[in-house]
Coordinates of C-alpha atoms in Angstrom, one line a residue:
M83 CA 65.5 79.6 107.3
I84 CA 66.9 76.7 105.4
N85 CA 66.8 73.1 105.1
E86 CA 69.2 72.3 109.1
R87 CA 68.9 69.2 108.8
L88 CA 70.1 68.9 105.1
L89 CA 72.8 71.5 105.9
D90 CA 74.7 69.3 108.8
K91 CA 74.4 66.3 106.0
I92 CA 76.0 67.9 103.9
L93 CA 78.6 69.7 105.9
K94 CA 80.1 66.5 106.5
K95 CA 81.2 66.7 103.4
V96 CA 82.8 69.5 103.1
E97 CA 87.0 70.8 103.8
K98 CA 86.6 73.2 106.4
P99 CA 82.9 72.7 108.0
G100 CA 83.8 76.0 110.2
R101 CA 83.7 78.4 107.7
Y102 CA 79.6 77.8 107.4
V103 CA 77.8 77.2 110.5
G104 CA 78.4 81.3 113.2
R105 CA 77.7 80.9 116.4
E106 CA 81.3 82.2 116.9
I107 CA 81.8 84.1 120.2
N108 CA 80.5 88.0 119.7
S109 CA 78.7 87.5 117.5
I110 CA 75.5 88.9 117.1
H111 CA 71.7 87.1 117.1
K112 CA 68.7 89.5 117.6
D113 CA 65.1 88.7 117.3
I114 CA 63.7 89.5 113.8
T115 CA 60.1 92.0 113.4
D116 CA 58.3 93.6 110.2
E117 CA 60.6 96.8 111.3
T118 CA 63.8 95.4 111.4
I119 CA 66.4 95.8 108.5
R120 CA 67.5 93.1 107.0
F121 CA 71.5 94.0 106.1
A122 CA 73.7 91.2 105.0
F123 CA 77.3 92.3 105.0
A124 CA 78.4 89.5 102.0
F125 CA 82.1 89.7 101.8
P126 CA 82.9 88.2 97.8
D127 CA 85.4 85.6 99.1
I128 CA 86.1 82.8 101.3
Y129 CA 85.1 83.3 105.7
D130 CA 88.9 82.7 106.2
V131 CA 89.5 86.0 104.5
G132 CA 86.8 87.5 104.5
M133 CA 86.6 87.7 108.9
S134 CA 90.4 89.4 108.3
H135 CA 89.0 92.5 106.5
L136 CA 88.8 94.6 109.5
G137 CA 86.1 96.6 107.9
L138 CA 82.9 94.0 107.9
H139 CA 83.9 94.2 111.2
I140 CA 83.6 97.5 111.5
I141 CA 79.8 98.0 109.4
Y142 CA 78.7 94.7 111.5
N143 CA 78.9 96.0 114.5
L144 CA 78.2 99.5 113.9
L145 CA 74.5 98.6 112.2
N146 CA 73.8 95.9 115.0
Q147 CA 74.1 98.7 117.6
K148 CA 70.5 100.3 116.3
D149 CA 68.1 98.2 117.6
H150 CA 66.0 98.2 114.0
I151 CA 68.9 96.9 111.9
Y152 CA 70.2 93.1 111.8
C153 CA 73.6 93.0 110.0
E154 CA 75.1 89.8 109.5
R155 CA 77.2 87.8 107.5
V156 CA 77.9 85.7 104.4
F157 CA 81.1 84.7 102.5
A158 CA 81.2 82.7 99.1
P159 CA 81.7 78.8 100.0
W160 CA 84.5 77.1 98.1
I161 CA 84.1 75.1 95.7
D162 CA 83.3 71.8 97.2
M163 CA 80.6 74.0 99.7
E164 CA 79.4 75.1 95.7
K165 CA 78.8 71.7 94.2
Q166 CA 76.8 70.6 97.8
M167 CA 74.2 73.8 98.2
R168 CA 73.7 73.5 94.2
D169 CA 73.0 69.4 94.3
N170 CA 70.7 70.0 96.7
D171 CA 69.0 73.4 96.4
I172 CA 70.2 75.0 99.1
F173 CA 70.7 79.3 98.4
L174 CA 73.3 81.1 99.8
Y175 CA 72.5 81.9 103.4
S176 CA 73.6 84.5 106.6
L177 CA 75.6 82.6 109.3
E178 CA 73.4 84.3 112.3
S179 CA 70.1 83.5 111.2
R180 CA 70.9 81.0 108.4
T181 CA 68.6 82.8 106.3
A182 CA 68.6 82.8 102.4
I183 CA 70.2 86.5 100.8
N184 CA 67.7 86.7 99.5
N185 CA 64.9 87.4 102.0
F186 CA 67.3 90.6 103.0
D187 CA 66.7 94.2 102.0
F188 CA 70.1 94.8 101.6
I189 CA 73.3 92.7 99.9
G190 CA 76.4 94.9 101.0
F191 CA 79.2 93.8 99.0
T192 CA 83.0 95.1 99.7
L193 CA 84.7 96.0 96.6
Q194 CA 88.6 95.2 97.2
Y195 CA 89.6 93.4 94.9
E196 CA 88.7 93.8 91.3
M197 CA 89.2 89.6 91.1
S198 CA 86.2 89.5 93.4
Y199 CA 84.2 90.2 90.6
T200 CA 82.7 87.6 89.0
N201 CA 82.3 86.3 93.0
I202 CA 80.4 88.5 93.3
I203 CA 77.7 87.6 90.4
N204 CA 78.0 84.0 91.7
M205 CA 76.8 84.9 94.7
L206 CA 74.1 86.5 94.3
D207 CA 73.0 83.0 92.5
L208 CA 73.5 80.9 94.4
G209 CA 71.3 82.9 96.5
D210 CA 68.2 83.3 93.7
I211 CA 68.9 87.0 93.3
P212 CA 69.3 88.7 90.1
I213 CA 72.3 89.6 88.4
L214 CA 70.9 92.3 86.6
S215 CA 69.8 95.1 88.7
K216 CA 67.1 96.0 86.0
D217 CA 66.0 92.4 86.9
R218 CA 65.1 93.1 90.3
T219 CA 61.6 93.6 92.0
L220 CA 60.4 94.7 94.8
D221 CA 60.4 91.3 96.2
D222 CA 64.4 91.3 95.7
P223 CA 66.6 93.5 98.2
F224 CA 68.8 96.0 96.5
V225 CA 72.5 95.6 96.1
I226 CA 75.1 97.8 97.7
A227 CA 78.6 97.8 97.4
G228 CA 81.6 100.1 98.3
G229 CA 85.0 100.0 99.4
P230 CA 88.3 100.7 97.1
C231 CA 87.6 99.1 94.5
A232 CA 84.0 101.1 94.0
Y233 CA 86.5 104.5 93.2
N234 CA 85.6 103.2 89.6
P235 CA 82.2 101.3 89.9
E236 CA 81.4 101.4 86.3
P237 CA 82.0 97.3 85.5
L238 CA 79.7 96.4 87.4
A239 CA 77.1 99.4 87.0
D240 CA 74.7 96.7 85.1
V241 CA 74.7 94.5 88.4
V242 CA 74.9 96.8 91.7
D243 CA 71.9 99.0 92.9
I244 CA 74.0 101.4 94.8
F245 CA 77.9 102.5 95.2
V246 CA 79.3 104.1 97.9
I247 CA 82.0 106.1 97.4
G248 CA 84.4 106.8 100.4
D249 CA 84.3 106.3 103.9
G250 CA 81.0 104.3 104.1
E251 CA 80.2 104.5 108.5
D252 CA 78.0 107.6 108.2
V253 CA 76.3 107.2 105.1
T254 CA 75.3 103.5 105.3
L255 CA 73.4 104.0 108.5
E256 CA 71.8 107.2 105.7
I257 CA 70.9 105.2 103.7
L258 CA 68.8 102.6 105.6
D259 CA 67.0 105.7 107.7
K260 CA 65.7 106.3 104.4
Y261 CA 65.0 103.2 103.4
K262 CA 63.1 102.6 106.7
M263 CA 60.5 106.0 106.0
W264 CA 60.1 104.4 101.7
K265 CA 59.6 101.4 103.2
D266 CA 57.1 102.4 105.7
K267 CA 55.5 103.6 102.2
G268 CA 55.5 100.7 100.0
L269 CA 56.6 102.8 97.2
E270 CA 58.2 101.5 94.1
R271 CA 62.1 100.5 94.3
E272 CA 63.0 103.5 91.4
K273 CA 61.2 105.7 94.6
F274 CA 63.6 104.7 97.4
L275 CA 67.0 105.2 94.6
E276 CA 65.4 108.9 93.8
E277 CA 65.1 109.5 98.2
I278 CA 68.8 108.2 97.9
V279 CA 70.4 110.1 94.7
D280 CA 70.9 113.5 96.7
I281 CA 73.0 112.0 100.1
R282 CA 76.5 112.7 100.0
G283 CA 79.2 109.8 98.7
V284 CA 75.8 107.7 96.7
Y285 CA 76.1 106.7 93.5
I286 CA 73.0 105.5 91.6
P287 CA 74.4 103.8 88.1
S288 CA 71.1 103.7 86.4
F289 CA 70.4 106.9 86.8
Y290 CA 72.6 107.3 84.2
E291 CA 73.4 106.9 80.4
V292 CA 77.2 106.7 78.7
T293 CA 77.8 107.7 75.3
Y294 CA 80.7 106.7 73.0
N295 CA 83.2 108.2 70.7
D296 CA 83.4 106.6 67.3
D297 CA 87.5 105.4 69.0
G298 CA 85.5 103.8 71.9
T299 CA 86.6 106.4 74.4
I300 CA 83.8 108.3 76.3
E301 CA 82.1 111.5 75.4
G302 CA 79.9 111.9 77.6
M303 CA 78.0 110.5 81.3
H304 CA 74.9 112.2 81.8
P305 CA 72.3 111.7 84.7
K306 CA 68.7 110.8 82.8
K307 CA 67.0 113.3 85.1
E308 CA 68.3 116.9 85.4
K309 CA 68.0 116.1 89.0
Y310 CA 70.9 113.8 89.9
P311 CA 74.1 115.0 90.6
R312 CA 76.7 115.3 87.7
I313 CA 79.3 114.9 90.4
I314 CA 79.3 112.5 93.1
K315 CA 81.8 113.5 95.7
K316 CA 83.4 110.8 98.1
R317 CA 82.1 111.0 102.0
I318 CA 85.2 111.7 105.0
V319 CA 84.5 110.4 108.2
K320 CA 86.6 113.8 109.3
D321 CA 86.9 113.0 113.0
L322 CA 87.9 109.9 113.8
D323 CA 88.8 109.8 117.1
A324 CA 85.1 110.4 117.6
A325 CA 83.8 107.7 115.1
Y326 CA 82.5 104.7 116.1
F327 CA 84.9 102.0 116.3
P328 CA 83.8 98.3 118.1
D329 CA 85.2 97.0 121.4
K330 CA 84.6 93.1 120.7
I331 CA 85.6 92.4 117.9
I332 CA 83.7 88.2 116.2
V333 CA 85.9 85.0 117.2
P334 CA 86.4 82.8 114.5
N335 CA 85.8 79.0 115.0
I336 CA 88.4 78.0 112.5
S337 CA 91.4 80.1 111.9
I338 CA 91.8 83.0 109.7
V339 CA 94.1 85.0 107.2
H340 CA 95.1 87.1 109.7
D341 CA 94.0 86.1 113.7
R342 CA 94.4 88.6 115.7
I343 CA 92.9 92.0 117.2
M344 CA 93.5 95.4 114.5
L345 CA 93.4 98.4 115.7
E346 CA 93.1 101.3 113.3
I347 CA 95.6 103.9 113.7
F348 CA 94.9 106.0 111.7
R349 CA 93.6 106.8 107.8
G350 CA 95.3 108.1 104.8
C351 CA 98.8 109.1 103.8
T352 CA 100.7 111.8 103.2
R353 CA 103.7 109.7 101.4
G354 CA 102.4 110.0 97.9
C355 CA 103.6 107.3 96.0
R356 CA 101.9 107.5 92.3
F357 CA 101.4 103.8 91.6
C358 CA 99.4 103.2 95.0
Q359 CA 95.7 104.1 95.3
A360 CA 94.8 103.7 98.9
G361 CA 97.4 106.8 99.7
M362 CA 95.4 109.0 97.0
L363 CA 91.9 107.7 97.8
Y364 CA 91.6 107.2 101.3
R365 CA 93.6 111.6 102.1
P366 CA 93.5 113.6 104.5
V367 CA 95.5 111.7 107.4
R368 CA 92.6 111.7 110.1
E369 CA 94.8 110.2 113.4
R370 CA 93.0 108.3 116.9
S371 CA 94.7 108.9 119.9
I372 CA 96.1 106.8 122.1
D373 CA 94.2 107.1 124.7
T374 CA 90.6 106.3 122.2
L375 CA 93.2 103.6 121.0
L376 CA 94.8 101.6 124.2
K377 CA 90.9 101.9 125.4
Y378 CA 90.4 100.3 122.7
A379 CA 92.8 97.8 122.6
D380 CA 91.7 97.0 126.8
S381 CA 88.4 96.0 124.8
L382 CA 88.8 93.5 122.7
V383 CA 91.9 92.3 124.0
K384 CA 88.8 91.4 127.3
S385 CA 86.5 89.9 125.0
T386 CA 88.1 88.0 122.7
G387 CA 91.2 86.5 124.9
Y388 CA 93.3 87.3 121.0
E389 CA 97.0 87.2 121.6
E390 CA 97.7 89.2 118.7
I391 CA 97.4 93.1 118.7
S392 CA 98.4 94.4 114.4
L393 CA 98.6 98.7 114.2
S394 CA 96.5 98.7 111.2
S395 CA 96.7 101.1 108.8
L396 CA 98.7 102.4 105.2
S397 CA 102.0 103.5 106.5
T398 CA 101.9 102.3 110.4
G399 CA 105.1 104.2 111.1
D400 CA 103.9 107.6 110.5
Y401 CA 101.7 107.5 113.3
S402 CA 102.9 110.9 115.4
H403 CA 103.1 108.5 118.5
I404 CA 103.8 105.5 117.1
N405 CA 107.2 104.8 119.2
Q406 CA 104.9 106.0 122.4
L407 CA 102.2 103.7 122.0
A408 CA 103.4 100.9 121.5
I409 CA 105.5 101.1 124.0
E410 CA 102.3 101.5 126.3
L411 CA 101.0 98.4 124.5
I412 CA 103.7 96.1 124.9
D413 CA 103.9 97.8 128.5
R414 CA 100.3 96.7 129.3
F415 CA 100.0 93.6 127.8
K416 CA 103.3 91.8 128.0
E417 CA 102.7 89.9 131.0
K418 CA 99.9 89.2 129.5
G419 CA 102.0 87.4 125.9
I420 CA 99.7 89.8 124.6
G421 CA 101.9 89.8 121.4
L422 CA 102.3 93.2 118.9
S423 CA 102.7 93.3 115.3
L424 CA 103.5 97.1 113.0
P425 CA 102.5 95.8 109.4
S426 CA 103.2 98.9 106.7
L427 CA 106.9 100.1 107.9
R428 CA 108.4 101.9 105.9
L429 CA 112.1 101.7 106.2
D430 CA 112.4 105.3 106.8
S431 CA 110.1 105.5 109.3
F432 CA 110.7 103.3 112.5
S433 CA 112.4 102.6 115.5
F434 CA 114.9 98.8 115.7
E435 CA 114.3 99.7 119.4
I436 CA 111.0 99.4 119.1
I437 CA 110.8 96.5 116.9
E438 CA 113.4 94.4 119.3
E439 CA 110.9 95.4 122.0
I440 CA 108.1 93.9 120.0
Q441 CA 109.9 90.7 118.8
K442 CA 110.8 90.3 122.8
V443 CA 107.1 88.6 122.9
R444 CA 106.9 87.2 119.6
K445 CA 110.4 87.4 116.9
T446 CA 109.1 87.4 112.9
G447 CA 110.6 88.2 109.9
L448 CA 111.2 91.7 108.5
T449 CA 109.6 92.9 105.2
F450 CA 110.9 96.2 103.4
A451 CA 109.3 97.8 100.1
P452 CA 111.4 99.4 98.1
E453 CA 109.2 98.2 94.7
A454 CA 111.7 99.5 92.5
G455 CA 115.9 98.4 92.1
T456 CA 117.0 100.9 91.2
Q457 CA 117.1 104.8 92.4
R458 CA 116.0 106.4 89.1
L459 CA 113.1 104.5 89.2
R460 CA 112.1 105.3 93.2
D461 CA 112.7 108.8 92.3
V462 CA 110.3 108.2 89.5
I463 CA 107.0 106.8 92.2
N464 CA 107.8 108.9 94.4
K465 CA 109.0 106.9 97.1
G466 CA 110.8 108.9 98.9
I467 CA 113.5 106.6 100.2
V468 CA 117.5 106.6 99.0
E469 CA 120.1 102.9 98.5
D470 CA 121.4 104.5 102.1
D471 CA 117.9 103.6 103.9
I472 CA 118.0 100.0 102.8
I473 CA 121.0 99.2 103.6
N474 CA 121.1 100.7 106.8
S475 CA 117.8 98.9 107.7
V476 CA 118.8 95.6 106.5
T477 CA 122.3 96.2 108.2
E478 CA 121.1 96.8 111.8
A479 CA 118.3 93.9 111.4
F480 CA 121.2 91.7 111.1
E481 CA 123.5 93.0 113.6
R482 CA 120.2 92.9 115.7
G483 CA 119.6 89.2 115.2
W484 CA 117.6 89.2 111.9
S485 CA 118.0 86.9 109.4
T486 CA 115.2 86.3 106.9
V487 CA 113.9 89.4 105.5
K488 CA 111.5 89.8 103.2
L489 CA 111.2 92.8 99.8
Y490 CA 108.9 93.2 97.6
F491 CA 109.2 95.1 94.4
M492 CA 107.0 95.4 90.9
M493 CA 107.9 95.7 87.4
G494 CA 106.6 97.2 84.9
L495 CA 106.7 100.6 86.0
P496 CA 106.3 103.7 84.2
T497 CA 109.8 104.1 82.1
E498 CA 111.0 101.3 83.3
T499 CA 114.2 100.2 82.0
D500 CA 116.6 96.6 81.7
K501 CA 119.2 98.4 84.1
D502 CA 116.1 98.6 86.9
I503 CA 115.0 95.3 86.7
M504 CA 118.3 94.2 86.9
G505 CA 117.7 96.8 89.9
I506 CA 115.9 94.2 92.1
K507 CA 118.7 91.3 92.0
E508 CA 121.7 93.4 92.3
L509 CA 119.6 95.4 95.4
A510 CA 118.9 91.6 96.3
Y511 CA 122.5 90.3 96.7
K512 CA 123.7 93.3 98.1
V513 CA 121.4 93.0 101.5
K514 CA 123.0 88.7 100.9
D515 CA 126.6 90.4 101.3
I516 CA 125.4 92.9 104.0
F517 CA 124.8 89.4 106.0
F518 CA 127.9 87.6 105.1
N519 CA 130.6 90.6 105.0
M520 CA 129.0 90.7 109.1
P521 CA 132.2 88.8 111.2
K522 CA 130.8 84.6 111.4
E523 CA 130.5 85.3 115.4
K524 CA 127.7 88.3 114.9
R525 CA 125.9 86.1 112.2
R526 CA 122.8 84.5 113.8
G527 CA 120.8 82.6 112.1
N528 CA 120.2 81.5 108.5
L529 CA 119.8 83.9 105.8
K530 CA 117.0 83.9 104.1
V531 CA 116.2 86.9 101.8
T532 CA 113.1 86.6 100.1
T533 CA 112.2 88.5 96.9
S534 CA 108.3 89.2 95.5
V535 CA 107.8 90.6 92.6
S536 CA 104.6 91.8 91.0
C537 CA 103.3 93.6 88.0
F538 CA 102.3 97.1 88.4
V539 CA 98.7 97.5 87.5
P540 CA 97.4 101.5 86.8
K541 CA 94.7 102.1 89.1
P542 CA 92.0 105.3 89.2
F543 CA 92.5 108.4 90.5
T544 CA 96.8 108.1 90.9
P545 CA 99.8 109.8 88.9
F546 CA 100.3 106.8 86.9
Q547 CA 96.3 106.5 85.5
W548 CA 96.9 107.1 82.1
H549 CA 100.2 104.8 81.9
P550 CA 99.6 101.6 79.7
Q551 CA 100.5 98.2 81.1
D552 CA 102.7 96.3 80.2
S553 CA 102.1 93.3 77.5
I554 CA 102.0 89.6 78.8
E555 CA 105.0 89.0 77.0
D556 CA 107.2 91.7 78.4
F557 CA 106.3 90.6 81.9
Y558 CA 107.3 87.6 81.5
K559 CA 111.1 88.3 79.7
K560 CA 111.5 90.5 82.4
Q561 CA 111.1 87.7 84.7
D562 CA 112.6 85.4 82.9
M563 CA 116.7 88.3 83.0
L564 CA 115.7 88.5 86.8
K565 CA 115.3 83.9 86.6
K566 CA 118.1 84.0 84.6
E567 CA 120.4 85.7 87.4
I568 CA 119.4 84.7 90.4
R569 CA 120.4 82.1 91.2
D570 CA 121.5 81.6 94.8
R571 CA 119.6 79.2 97.3
K572 CA 120.1 82.1 100.0
V573 CA 117.9 84.4 97.5
T574 CA 114.1 83.0 96.7
L575 CA 112.5 85.4 93.7
N576 CA 108.8 85.1 93.3
T577 CA 106.4 86.7 91.1
H578 CA 103.6 86.8 90.0
D579 CA 101.2 85.8 87.0
P580 CA 100.8 88.4 84.3
R581 CA 98.2 87.1 82.9
L582 CA 95.7 87.5 86.1
S583 CA 97.7 91.3 86.1
F584 CA 96.4 91.9 82.7
I585 CA 92.5 91.3 83.6
E586 CA 93.1 93.0 86.6
A587 CA 94.1 95.8 85.0
V588 CA 91.1 95.2 81.8
F589 CA 88.4 96.0 85.5
A590 CA 90.8 98.9 87.8
R591 CA 90.7 101.0 84.1
G592 CA 87.6 99.7 82.6
D593 CA 84.2 100.8 81.8
R594 CA 80.3 99.7 81.7
R595 CA 81.4 98.0 78.9
L596 CA 83.2 95.3 80.8
C597 CA 79.3 94.2 82.3
K598 CA 78.6 91.6 80.0
A599 CA 82.3 90.2 80.0
I600 CA 82.6 89.9 83.2
I601 CA 79.3 87.8 83.5
S602 CA 80.3 85.6 80.6
A603 CA 83.1 84.6 81.8
W604 CA 81.2 83.9 85.3
K605 CA 79.6 81.4 82.9
K606 CA 82.1 79.4 81.8
G607 CA 83.0 78.5 84.9
C608 CA 85.6 81.8 86.3
K609 CA 85.7 81.8 89.8
F610 CA 87.9 82.9 92.3
D611 CA 89.9 84.6 90.4
G612 CA 92.6 85.9 92.6
W613 CA 93.5 82.0 93.2
S614 CA 96.2 81.7 90.4
D615 CA 95.2 77.5 90.7
L616 CA 91.6 78.5 90.1
F617 CA 92.3 81.1 86.8
K618 CA 90.8 80.9 84.3
Y619 CA 92.3 83.1 81.6
E620 CA 91.1 81.6 78.0
S621 CA 87.7 81.3 79.9
W622 CA 88.7 85.1 80.0
L623 CA 89.9 85.5 76.4
K624 CA 86.8 83.7 75.2
S625 CA 84.3 86.1 77.2
F626 CA 85.8 89.5 75.9
E627 CA 85.8 88.3 72.2
E628 CA 81.8 86.9 72.4
N629 CA 81.5 90.8 73.5
D630 CA 82.8 92.3 71.3
V631 CA 85.9 93.5 73.9
N632 CA 89.0 94.4 73.3
P633 CA 91.0 93.8 77.0
H634 CA 94.0 95.8 75.5
F635 CA 92.1 99.0 75.1
Y636 CA 92.0 99.3 78.5
A637 CA 94.9 97.6 80.1
N638 CA 97.6 98.3 77.4
R639 CA 95.9 101.8 75.8
I640 CA 98.6 105.5 76.8
R641 CA 95.2 107.6 77.5
D642 CA 96.1 111.2 77.3
Y643 CA 94.8 113.5 79.2
E644 CA 92.1 115.0 77.9
E645 CA 89.8 112.0 77.3
K646 CA 87.1 111.4 79.7
L647 CA 87.9 108.3 82.0
P648 CA 85.1 106.3 83.5
W649 CA 85.7 107.5 86.5
D650 CA 85.8 111.4 85.8
F651 CA 82.0 112.0 87.5
I652 CA 83.9 110.9 90.6
D653 CA 85.3 113.4 93.0
A654 CA 87.7 111.9 95.3
G655 CA 89.4 115.1 96.8
V656 CA 92.4 114.8 94.8
T657 CA 92.3 116.7 92.0
K658 CA 92.9 116.2 88.3
K659 CA 95.0 119.2 87.6
Y660 CA 97.1 117.4 90.4
L661 CA 97.5 114.1 89.1
I662 CA 99.1 115.6 85.9
K663 CA 101.3 117.7 88.0
E664 CA 102.3 114.5 89.6
N665 CA 102.7 112.0 86.6
K666 CA 105.0 114.8 84.9
N667 CA 107.0 114.9 87.7
A668 CA 107.4 111.7 87.5
E669 CA 108.8 111.7 83.7
K670 CA 111.2 114.2 85.5
G671 CA 111.9 112.3 87.6
Q672 CA 111.1 114.7 90.7
T673 CA 110.0 113.9 93.8
T674 CA 107.4 115.4 95.6
K675 CA 106.9 116.4 99.1
D676 CA 105.3 114.4 101.9
C677 CA 103.0 116.3 103.1
R678 CA 103.4 116.5 106.7
N679 CA 105.7 118.7 105.8
G680 CA 104.0 121.6 103.7
C681 CA 101.0 121.6 101.8
T682 CA 101.3 119.4 98.3
G683 CA 98.5 121.3 97.2
C684 CA 96.7 117.8 96.1
G685 CA 92.6 119.0 96.4
V686 CA 91.7 116.9 99.4
S687 CA 91.1 119.9 101.9
N688 CA 88.8 121.8 99.2
I689 CA 86.3 118.5 100.1
V690 CA 86.8 118.0 103.9
P691 CA 84.3 119.2 106.6
G692 CA 85.5 122.9 107.6
G693 CA 88.2 122.8 104.6
K694 CA 90.6 121.5 106.0
C695 CA 93.5 119.0 105.9

């Protein structure tokens, strides 16, 4: 354990000490014996963000169901706390037992965002754990990582010992079972990795070599031994209704980003938006039944005291029984003042009657995501909505009393023109006009239209994975166009930093040659790169230069279909052939139907146990 007295002393000097003390309601504390497998679930951002992540609560409670496994939590300390820890020689520690993380068997990172990579390096360093996997010994933990960014694991190939590709529940337990047997035998580290290399969903980067062509593209990825798998298939929890879900979650002592119950109603998405990585990665769709969800809702309300339930999924309105579920949850909990929130709603997939019922408990603004300003570009990205969907939804919202609307768009999408950029402004102004064209006596509230425009980042396993990202200069030019045109106090324009999106694009489609640049950037003080006020763009450029990395090679270069991509050794279910077909459909402006209305042949059924989605 760390020095408790010293910790108490430094906690008085930092912002939000509640981030670092643990002992919250429903946190789990166990006796530790020689038989205990110790797993630190590491979230590479601050407590406030990490505790809002549903995956943390699932894995934490799942592992702790096993008597011989003790899962604890660790988060990235904020800048002030890190300084105190380094000044006072306090290693990064777990919240439950306050043990330095270098005493654990596993450090398990979740990779939700490419811009958290320097935080992973920083957390290992704070925990006195060698940063590179090749430098770790029997005395060091295994570093394991999963999550959406693990679908292109290569930028962290030199750091992470074990990647988990796909749903993490079953495969993590299988790895820990193998670990127990290996630990009893007292063999070297590599033997353990060889024990698990054949488990479906496991990728051991140190077991592979990558060769390159003269032009810098990948020539091939080669297993160091014939027995290592050439293709890594993702793991799928086929029956989500029967899969583990916690009936209690930790209730933080301080406010966090999403301070509420998160009820996962289904995984996957059938819509096929061509820019959306999650929509491709999490296929096939798997739903939980209403009875199961109501049972979990009852348990979670009793065990947490939360006053809000959020229905979690990629597209909540697409749940087969969304109206029935919402009504039953409202009826069951409204007398207790427990509200319901439905994030991730599509414009064409919800009933305003349901939304109105929900708002009787707690009123919030409405958020719509047209993504593109013109119908042509919405067809290119296969958004699957037309302008009438937007106009009709907004009109009904205003007629029912809403006056605050958020609109989300992207810029830099493939085939985009200036007309598409101006379409963002025109759509925002149409929304404003709908409100003011209503009779004055029918208008309620003070209109506020917030238009947020992010920079498109091409991601692996999407039909747009071959497209170059716009240059930073092009993004600024497009942002300036909008800023000059949107001059209305009722319409607010928010834009993202193109430099940050550029670095994100480098790592989203990067390879293992980038790892040195990540470590170099961290040595120059880069951390919390997703936090705009801490982002050090010049340090990143210098790190690339010092390591002979051309970031534009990764972010701004068009790739042809024949090129070997860094993530081609992963079978995510959706085939390359399908992604190429979808990219060609995008170029022609042709849409593809929702696969709930008939199979579109994406290929995921080939890797689903049983062969059916």
